[in-house]
Amino acid sequence: MSKVTEYLQSIMTKIEEKNSGESEYLQAIHEFIPTITPFLEKNPAYMEQNILEILLEPERIIQFRVPWQDDQGNWKVNRGFRVQYNSAIGPYKGGLRFHPTVSASVVKFLGFEQIFKNSLTGLPIGGGKGGSDFDPKGKSDNEVMRFCQSFMTELQKYIGPDMDVPAGDIGVGGREIGYLFGAYKRLNGYHTGVLTGKPLSYWGSLVRTEATGYGLVYFVKHLLADQKDSFSGKKVIVSGSGNVAIYAIEKVHELGGKVYTCSDSSGYVYDPDGIDVALLKELKEVKRARLSEYPSARPKATYYAGESVWTSTESYEIALPCATQNEITSELAQNLVTQGVKVVAEGANMPSTLAAVHVYQEHGIQYGPGKAANAGGVAVSALEMAQNSQRLPWTFEQVDQELDKIMATIFETCRDTAKEYAVPGDLLSGANIAGFAKVTQAMISQGLV
Ligand code: NDP
Ligand code: 2IT
């Protein structure tokens, strides 16, 4: 066994002992650690300085009580989190997720991924993530407002425009960011740049709403262009029907491909004419309705209740998972192989299990990992911070062009880094090595802090 392999194994053992039972977190680390082997082989100084073990330890984890009152006057409580994982290259940056599955393990895995994603954007942002096990589904606007106010009453102690800048994620969109911003302002005064994903009327950035979905499709566009191919005529399967899915579908259609599916946690829609984006926006963004209502406006479409979109038996060329972690198991990945999928690019964070990624690799499916492919959202968040500091808004075209350029650079960085470290075509290794190299260089130059 090489010295590097021995070192990596000893670190993995320690991490497993210290974080036992945190399955999502350990999964993300298991996926990451082996991929940096070629980097450490070439740069043993990084191993001698033990920088990996230091990086793996989050700088700070905050957990807090969030008491709130429902519309019937009942007193309720949820758990709030913020993981401030790494600040070597900028203030902590990453979303807040409100979903019943949120736990320490989930926010730690998301915060860990965010470090490398943010590094790949080439912008000055460190890695963080937070959220709560609060479920906004079925809650009134007033209940969501009271929850957000209570959440921010505690979180505001730890964040700030140059310290930690949260944004949205699952269950946190413009409405929630608005209530969170109001609560922060009441306690601390007007600091535009303390949150991103703000509504446009008070210094949100144009294109932030679209950024993750558009960025994902730009990433795939550059990957296809690299092989002299394009989206034109491509059959695409998408999961999810939230922020990321909606704008990914919109951009695929703009570029000449067709998306036939979308999903939520209750089932999926197959539309033989391609998903009607205007209808989807109306259902999800305006009415906050369930996807099961889609076919009543599109009679040719079918809603498959209780089924995963990844069991679809139609044929597709490109798959864009945009819902949540671990939605594609090895069995479902095998189904994608059978359906003819050649490219999987992740809008969601860690939607593929490690075994699913191995299926992609065995079958030559090109795989764009979330930390590269979905970095467009946080990249435009960083552009929102830049506009807030300048106190000047940029045009839609300006931000959109910048996003496209950033996604091109991320693709090229992953591709070229994979080549440099003798794993050509392995964009996961490329993303991990490039992200790791930059953050650890910064850490080493700042000394042992
Ligand atoms: P939204 O809350 O807008 O939408 C989430 C979508 O995923 C909904 O359709 C939801 O269905 C579905 N979903 C959530 N949890 C589950 C589950 N356990 N099982 C099945 N379906 C589920 O979130 P976003 O679109 O913002 O986020 C989607 C993914 O993209 C997440 O992994 C997020 O971390 C990632 N991401 C988001 C970014 C952003 O800027 N928003 C940036 C980068 C990544 P239902 O309504 O039934 O819950
Ligand atoms: O996972 C992610 O990158 C996000 N949810 C976006 C984070 C951000 O700060 O915009």
Coordinates of C-alpha atoms in Angstrom, one line a residue, residues 112-337:
F112 CA -18.3 20.1 2.8
E113 CA -19.4 20.0 -0.9
Q114 CA -19.9 23.7 -0.8
I115 CA -16.2 24.4 0.0
F116 CA -15.0 22.9 -3.3
K117 CA -17.9 24.1 -5.3
N118 CA -17.3 27.7 -4.2
S119 CA -13.6 27.3 -4.9
L120 CA -14.4 26.1 -8.5
T121 CA -16.4 29.3 -9.2
G122 CA -13.1 31.3 -9.0
L123 CA -14.9 33.8 -6.7
P124 CA -13.9 34.8 -3.1
I125 CA -16.3 32.6 -1.1
G126 CA -15.7 30.0 1.6
G127 CA -17.9 27.1 2.4
G128 CA -20.9 26.9 4.7
K129 CA -24.5 25.6 4.9
G130 CA -27.4 25.6 7.3
G131 CA -31.1 25.1 7.7
S132 CA -33.7 23.5 9.8
D133 CA -35.9 20.4 10.1
F134 CA -38.9 22.8 9.8
D135 CA -41.3 21.8 7.0
P136 CA -42.7 24.8 5.1
K137 CA -45.2 22.6 3.2
G138 CA -48.7 23.2 4.3
K139 CA -47.8 26.2 6.5
S140 CA -49.4 29.6 6.1
D141 CA -47.4 32.7 5.1
N142 CA -47.7 33.9 8.6
E143 CA -46.4 30.7 10.1
V144 CA -43.4 30.8 7.7
M145 CA -42.8 34.4 8.6
R146 CA -42.9 33.8 12.3
F147 CA -40.5 30.8 11.9
C148 CA -38.1 32.8 9.8
Q149 CA -38.1 35.6 12.3
S150 CA -37.3 33.3 15.2
F151 CA -34.6 31.5 13.1
M152 CA -32.9 34.7 12.3
T153 CA -33.1 36.1 15.8
E154 CA -30.5 33.4 16.7
L155 CA -28.6 33.1 13.4
Q156 CA -27.9 36.9 13.1
K157 CA -25.4 36.5 15.9
Y158 CA -23.1 34.5 13.6
I159 CA -23.5 36.0 10.1
G160 CA -22.7 39.3 8.3
P161 CA -21.8 40.5 4.8
D162 CA -18.0 39.8 5.4
M163 CA -18.5 36.9 7.8
D164 CA -21.1 34.5 6.5
V165 CA -23.7 35.0 3.8
P166 CA -26.6 32.5 3.6
A167 CA -28.9 32.0 0.6
G168 CA -31.7 29.6 -0.3
D169 CA -31.8 25.9 -0.9
I170 CA -34.7 23.3 -0.7
G171 CA -37.7 25.0 1.0
V172 CA -36.0 28.4 1.1
G173 CA -36.9 30.7 -1.8
G174 CA -37.7 34.4 -2.3
R175 CA -40.4 34.4 0.3
E176 CA -38.3 33.0 3.1
I177 CA -35.2 35.1 2.2
G178 CA -37.5 38.2 2.4
Y179 CA -38.6 37.3 6.0
L180 CA -35.1 36.4 7.0
F181 CA -33.7 39.7 5.6
G182 CA -36.4 41.7 7.4
A183 CA -35.6 40.1 10.7
Y184 CA -31.9 40.6 10.2
K185 CA -32.4 44.3 9.3
R186 CA -34.5 44.9 12.4
L187 CA -31.7 43.7 14.6
N188 CA -28.6 45.0 12.8
G189 CA -29.6 47.7 10.4
Y190 CA -29.6 47.6 6.6
H191 CA -26.8 45.4 5.4
T192 CA -27.7 44.5 1.8
G193 CA -25.1 41.8 1.3
V194 CA -25.9 39.7 4.3
L195 CA -28.1 37.3 2.3
T196 CA -28.3 36.5 -1.4
G197 CA -31.2 35.4 -3.5
K198 CA -33.0 38.5 -2.4
P199 CA -36.0 39.8 -4.3
L200 CA -35.2 42.2 -7.0
S201 CA -36.9 45.1 -5.3
Y202 CA -34.2 45.3 -2.6
W203 CA -30.9 44.4 -4.3
G204 CA -31.4 40.9 -5.4
S205 CA -29.5 40.1 -8.6
L206 CA -31.1 39.5 -11.9
V207 CA -30.5 35.8 -13.0
R208 CA -30.1 34.5 -9.4
T209 CA -33.5 32.8 -9.6
E210 CA -32.5 31.1 -12.8
A211 CA -28.9 30.7 -12.1
T212 CA -28.6 27.1 -10.8
G213 CA -30.8 25.6 -13.5
Y214 CA -29.3 27.8 -16.3
G215 CA -25.8 27.2 -15.0
L216 CA -26.3 23.4 -15.0
V217 CA -27.4 23.5 -18.7
Y218 CA -24.5 25.8 -19.6
F219 CA -22.2 23.3 -18.0
V220 CA -23.6 20.5 -20.2
K221 CA -23.6 22.7 -23.2
H222 CA -19.8 23.2 -22.8
L223 CA -19.3 19.5 -22.2
L224 CA -21.2 18.7 -25.4
A225 CA -19.4 21.4 -27.4
D226 CA -16.1 19.9 -26.3
Q227 CA -17.2 16.8 -28.3
K228 CA -18.6 18.9 -31.2
D229 CA -22.2 18.1 -30.0
S230 CA -25.0 20.3 -28.7
F231 CA -28.4 20.1 -27.0
S232 CA -30.2 20.3 -30.4
G233 CA -32.8 17.5 -30.6
K234 CA -31.6 15.8 -27.3
K235 CA -34.1 13.9 -25.2
V236 CA -33.7 14.9 -21.5
I237 CA -35.0 13.5 -18.2
V238 CA -35.2 15.8 -15.3
S239 CA -36.2 15.2 -11.6
G240 CA -37.6 17.7 -9.2
S241 CA -40.0 20.6 -9.9
G242 CA -38.5 23.3 -7.7
N243 CA -36.2 26.2 -8.4
V244 CA -33.4 24.3 -10.0
A245 CA -35.5 21.9 -12.1
I246 CA -37.8 24.7 -13.5
Y247 CA -34.9 26.8 -14.9
A248 CA -32.9 23.8 -16.1
I249 CA -36.0 22.8 -18.2
E250 CA -36.5 26.3 -19.5
K251 CA -32.9 26.6 -20.7
V252 CA -32.8 23.1 -22.3
H253 CA -35.8 24.1 -24.3
E254 CA -34.2 27.4 -25.3
L255 CA -31.1 25.4 -26.5
G256 CA -33.2 23.1 -28.7
G257 CA -33.5 20.0 -26.5
K258 CA -36.7 18.6 -25.0
V259 CA -37.4 17.7 -21.4
Y260 CA -40.1 15.0 -21.0
T261 CA -40.3 14.7 -17.2
C262 CA -40.3 16.4 -13.8
S263 CA -41.1 15.1 -10.4
D264 CA -41.8 15.9 -6.7
S265 CA -41.6 13.7 -3.6
S266 CA -45.1 12.2 -4.5
G267 CA -44.5 11.1 -8.1
Y268 CA -43.5 12.2 -11.6
V269 CA -45.0 13.6 -14.8
Y270 CA -44.2 12.3 -18.3
D271 CA -45.3 14.7 -21.0
P272 CA -44.9 13.4 -24.6
D273 CA -44.9 16.9 -25.9
G274 CA -42.2 18.2 -23.6
I275 CA -42.8 19.8 -20.2
D276 CA -44.8 23.0 -20.4
V277 CA -42.6 25.4 -18.4
A278 CA -45.2 28.2 -18.1
L279 CA -47.6 25.7 -16.6
L280 CA -45.0 24.3 -14.2
K281 CA -44.1 27.9 -13.0
E282 CA -47.8 28.6 -12.5
L283 CA -48.3 25.5 -10.5
K284 CA -45.1 25.6 -8.4
E285 CA -44.2 29.3 -8.1
V286 CA -47.6 30.9 -8.0
K287 CA -50.1 28.3 -6.6
R288 CA -47.6 26.3 -4.6
A289 CA -49.6 23.3 -5.8
R290 CA -48.6 19.6 -6.2
L291 CA -47.4 18.2 -9.5
S292 CA -50.3 15.8 -9.6
E293 CA -52.4 18.8 -10.9
Y294 CA -50.2 19.1 -14.1
P295 CA -52.2 16.6 -16.3
S296 CA -55.5 18.4 -15.8
A297 CA -54.1 21.2 -17.9
R298 CA -52.1 18.9 -20.3
P299 CA -54.3 15.9 -21.0
K300 CA -51.6 14.0 -23.0
A301 CA -49.3 14.0 -19.9
T302 CA -49.3 11.2 -17.4
Y303 CA -48.7 11.5 -13.6
Y304 CA -47.1 8.4 -12.0
A305 CA -48.1 8.6 -8.4
G306 CA -45.6 7.3 -5.8
E307 CA -43.0 6.4 -8.5
S308 CA -39.5 7.7 -9.0
V309 CA -38.8 9.4 -12.3
W310 CA -35.7 7.3 -12.6
T311 CA -37.9 4.2 -13.2
S312 CA -39.1 5.7 -16.5
T313 CA -38.9 3.3 -19.4
E314 CA -38.7 5.9 -22.2
S315 CA -35.3 6.5 -23.8
Y316 CA -33.2 9.6 -23.0
E317 CA -29.8 10.9 -23.8
I318 CA -29.2 13.4 -20.9
A319 CA -30.2 13.1 -17.3
L320 CA -30.4 16.1 -15.0
P321 CA -31.2 15.1 -11.4
C322 CA -32.5 18.3 -9.7
A323 CA -34.4 17.1 -6.6
T324 CA -32.3 15.9 -3.6
Q325 CA -29.5 13.6 -2.3
N326 CA -29.4 9.9 -3.0
E327 CA -32.3 9.9 -5.5
I328 CA -30.4 7.7 -7.9
T329 CA -29.3 4.3 -6.5
S330 CA -27.1 1.8 -8.5
E331 CA -30.3 0.1 -9.7
L332 CA -31.8 3.3 -11.0
A333 CA -28.4 4.2 -12.6
Q334 CA -28.6 0.9 -14.4
N335 CA -32.0 1.9 -15.7
L336 CA -30.4 5.1 -17.1
V337 CA -27.8 2.9 -18.9

